[in-house]
Short mmCIF file of C-alpha atoms in Angstrom, two decimals:
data_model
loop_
_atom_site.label_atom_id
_atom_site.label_comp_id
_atom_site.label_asym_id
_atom_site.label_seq_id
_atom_site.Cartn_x
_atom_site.Cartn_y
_atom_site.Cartn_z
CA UNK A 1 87.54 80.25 96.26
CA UNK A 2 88.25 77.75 93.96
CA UNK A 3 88.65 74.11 95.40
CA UNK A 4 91.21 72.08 93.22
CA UNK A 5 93.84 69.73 94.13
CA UNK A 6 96.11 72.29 95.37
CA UNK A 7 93.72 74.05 97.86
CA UNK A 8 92.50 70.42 98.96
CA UNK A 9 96.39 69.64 99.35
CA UNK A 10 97.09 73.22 101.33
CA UNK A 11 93.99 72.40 103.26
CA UNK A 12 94.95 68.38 103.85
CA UNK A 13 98.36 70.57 105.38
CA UNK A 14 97.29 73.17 106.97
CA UNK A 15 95.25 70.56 109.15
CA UNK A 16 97.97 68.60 110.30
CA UNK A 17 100.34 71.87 111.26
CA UNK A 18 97.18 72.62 113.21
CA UNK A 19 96.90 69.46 114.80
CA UNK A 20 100.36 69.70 115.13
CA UNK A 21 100.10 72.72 117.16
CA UNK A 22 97.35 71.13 119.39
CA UNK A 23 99.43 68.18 120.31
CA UNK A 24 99.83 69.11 123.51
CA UNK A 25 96.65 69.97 124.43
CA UNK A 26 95.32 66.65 122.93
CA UNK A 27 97.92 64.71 125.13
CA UNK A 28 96.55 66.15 128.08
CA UNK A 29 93.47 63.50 127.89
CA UNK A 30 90.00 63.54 125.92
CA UNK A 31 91.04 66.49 123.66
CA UNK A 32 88.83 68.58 122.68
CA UNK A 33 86.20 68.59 125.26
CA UNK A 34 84.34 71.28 123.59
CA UNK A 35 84.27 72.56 120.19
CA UNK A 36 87.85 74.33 118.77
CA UNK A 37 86.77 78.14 117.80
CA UNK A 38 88.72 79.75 115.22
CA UNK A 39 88.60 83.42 115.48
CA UNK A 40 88.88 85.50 111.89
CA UNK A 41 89.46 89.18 112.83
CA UNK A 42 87.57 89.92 109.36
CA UNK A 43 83.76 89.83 108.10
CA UNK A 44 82.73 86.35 106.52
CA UNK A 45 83.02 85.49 102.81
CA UNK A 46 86.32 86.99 102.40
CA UNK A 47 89.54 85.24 101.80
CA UNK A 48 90.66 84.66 105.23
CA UNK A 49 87.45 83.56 106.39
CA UNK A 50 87.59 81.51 103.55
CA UNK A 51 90.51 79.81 104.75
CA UNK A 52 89.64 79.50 108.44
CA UNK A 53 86.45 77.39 107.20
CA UNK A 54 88.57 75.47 104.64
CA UNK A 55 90.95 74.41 107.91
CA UNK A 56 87.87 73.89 110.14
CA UNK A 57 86.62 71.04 107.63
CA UNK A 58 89.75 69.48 106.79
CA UNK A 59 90.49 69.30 110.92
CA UNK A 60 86.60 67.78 111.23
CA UNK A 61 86.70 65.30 108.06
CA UNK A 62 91.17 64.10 109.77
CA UNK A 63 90.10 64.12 113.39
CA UNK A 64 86.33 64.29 113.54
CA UNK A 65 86.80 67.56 115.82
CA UNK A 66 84.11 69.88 115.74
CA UNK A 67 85.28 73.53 114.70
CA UNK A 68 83.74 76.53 114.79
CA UNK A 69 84.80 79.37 112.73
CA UNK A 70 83.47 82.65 114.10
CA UNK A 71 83.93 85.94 112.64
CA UNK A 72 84.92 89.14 114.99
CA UNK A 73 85.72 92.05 112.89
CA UNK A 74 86.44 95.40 114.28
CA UNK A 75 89.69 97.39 115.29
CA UNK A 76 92.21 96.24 112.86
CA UNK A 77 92.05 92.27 114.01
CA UNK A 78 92.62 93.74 117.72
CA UNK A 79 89.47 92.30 118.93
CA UNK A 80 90.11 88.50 117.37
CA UNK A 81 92.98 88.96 118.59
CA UNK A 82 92.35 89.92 122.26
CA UNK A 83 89.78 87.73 122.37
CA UNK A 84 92.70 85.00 121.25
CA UNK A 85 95.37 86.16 123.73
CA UNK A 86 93.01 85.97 126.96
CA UNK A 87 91.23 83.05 126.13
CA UNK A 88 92.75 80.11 128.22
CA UNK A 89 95.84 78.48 126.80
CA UNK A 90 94.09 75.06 126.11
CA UNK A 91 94.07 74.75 122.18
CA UNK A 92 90.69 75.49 121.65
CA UNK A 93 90.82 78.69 120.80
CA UNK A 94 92.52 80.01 117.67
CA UNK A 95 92.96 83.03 115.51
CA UNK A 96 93.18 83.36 111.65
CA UNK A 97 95.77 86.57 111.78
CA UNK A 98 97.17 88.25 108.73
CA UNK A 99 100.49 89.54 109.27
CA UNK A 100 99.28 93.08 109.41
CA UNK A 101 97.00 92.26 112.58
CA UNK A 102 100.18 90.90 114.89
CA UNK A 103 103.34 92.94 112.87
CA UNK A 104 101.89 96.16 111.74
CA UNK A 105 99.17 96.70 114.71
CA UNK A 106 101.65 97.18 117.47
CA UNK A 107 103.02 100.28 115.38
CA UNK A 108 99.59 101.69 114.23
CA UNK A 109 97.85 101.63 117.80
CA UNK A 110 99.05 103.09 120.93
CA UNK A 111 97.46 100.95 123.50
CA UNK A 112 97.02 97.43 122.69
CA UNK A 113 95.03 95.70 125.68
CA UNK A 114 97.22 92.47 124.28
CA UNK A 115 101.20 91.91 123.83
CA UNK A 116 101.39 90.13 120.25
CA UNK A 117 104.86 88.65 121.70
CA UNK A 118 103.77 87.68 124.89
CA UNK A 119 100.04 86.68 124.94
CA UNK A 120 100.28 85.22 120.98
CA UNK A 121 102.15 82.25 119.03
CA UNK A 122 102.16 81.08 115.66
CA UNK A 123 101.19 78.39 114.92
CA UNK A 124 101.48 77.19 110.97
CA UNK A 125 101.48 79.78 108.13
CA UNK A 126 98.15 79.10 106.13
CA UNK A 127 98.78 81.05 102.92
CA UNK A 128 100.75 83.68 101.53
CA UNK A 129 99.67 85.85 98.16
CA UNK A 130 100.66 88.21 96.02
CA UNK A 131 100.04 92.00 96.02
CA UNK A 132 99.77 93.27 92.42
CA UNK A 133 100.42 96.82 91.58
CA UNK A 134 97.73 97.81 88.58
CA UNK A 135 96.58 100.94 86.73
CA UNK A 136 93.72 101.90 84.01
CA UNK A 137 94.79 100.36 80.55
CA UNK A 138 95.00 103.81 79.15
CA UNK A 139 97.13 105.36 82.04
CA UNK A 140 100.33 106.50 80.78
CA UNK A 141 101.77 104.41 83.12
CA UNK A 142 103.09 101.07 82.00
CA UNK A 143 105.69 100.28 84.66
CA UNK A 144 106.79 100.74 88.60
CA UNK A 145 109.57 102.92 87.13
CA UNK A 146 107.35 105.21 85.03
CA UNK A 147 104.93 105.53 88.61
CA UNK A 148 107.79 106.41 90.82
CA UNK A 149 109.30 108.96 88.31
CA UNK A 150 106.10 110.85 87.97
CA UNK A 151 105.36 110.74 91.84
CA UNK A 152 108.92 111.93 92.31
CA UNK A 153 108.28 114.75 88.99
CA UNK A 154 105.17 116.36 91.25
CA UNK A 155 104.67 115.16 94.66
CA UNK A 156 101.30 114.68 96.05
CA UNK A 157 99.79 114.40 92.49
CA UNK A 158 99.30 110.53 92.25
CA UNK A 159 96.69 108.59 94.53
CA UNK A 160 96.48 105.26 94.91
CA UNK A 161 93.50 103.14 97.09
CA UNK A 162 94.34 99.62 98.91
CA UNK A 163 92.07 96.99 100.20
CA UNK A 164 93.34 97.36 104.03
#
């Protein structure tokens, strides 16, 4: 990741809708007591963990908090996010969800040992990118039209691979 104004700006925001979010725990007395964990329900050094860690300094450099950004991939998100949704309600534990780990995850898994609605809120949204549709420069492919109107010529001859 890149750091330039923007990101520092995103970052400078993200940390006060966090601290925002931890109000009330703070005016409960002495907040934190212990170090704030931020969960990211993917393996480091991609772009959410990026994120989490960018959040996690801008929090320590605004409030001198101490953060800890730990990584728990596995099952979709589900186990950041478990581990999220039981932990006690006292602000200092946090989750770096996509939208696919709290929207989709309810419809692609049976048994959830969390309720997204119930056990989870959001807090601030961090980020939001684009998804870019692309094909090899010499496909014969050059737009979404030309893609659909071959799938839809001979089904189940076109592939495509994602990143999730």
């Amino acid at each position: 990741m890149t750091l330039n104004r923007r990101t520092l700006a995103i970052g400078g925001l993200l940390a006060l809708a966090a601290a925002t979010a931890i109000g009330p725990a703070h005016a409960q007395g002495n907040y934190p007591q212990r170090p704030i964990k931020i969960l990211v329900p993917f393996p480091a050094g991609g772009g959410t963990d990026s994120l989490a860690r960018l959040v996690g300094t801008k929090l320590t450099d605004a409030y001198g908090w101490t953060i800890v950004v730990e990584n728990k991939p596995g099952s979709g998100g589900n186990l950041a996010l478990d581990q999220t949704a039981k932990a006690p309600a006292d602000g200092l534990t946090l989750v770096m969800a996509q939208t696919d780990n709290v929207v989709l995850n309810p419809l692609l898994y049976s048994k959830l040992t969390y309720n997204p609605d119930k056990d989870l809120r959001p807090v601030a949204l961090v980020a939001a990118g684009a998804a870019v549709l692309v094909v090899n420069a010499d496909s014969p492919y050059k737009t979404l039209d030309d893609i659909i109107q071959a799938a839809k010529k001979d089904p189940g001859r076109l592939s495509f691979g994602g990143c999730g």
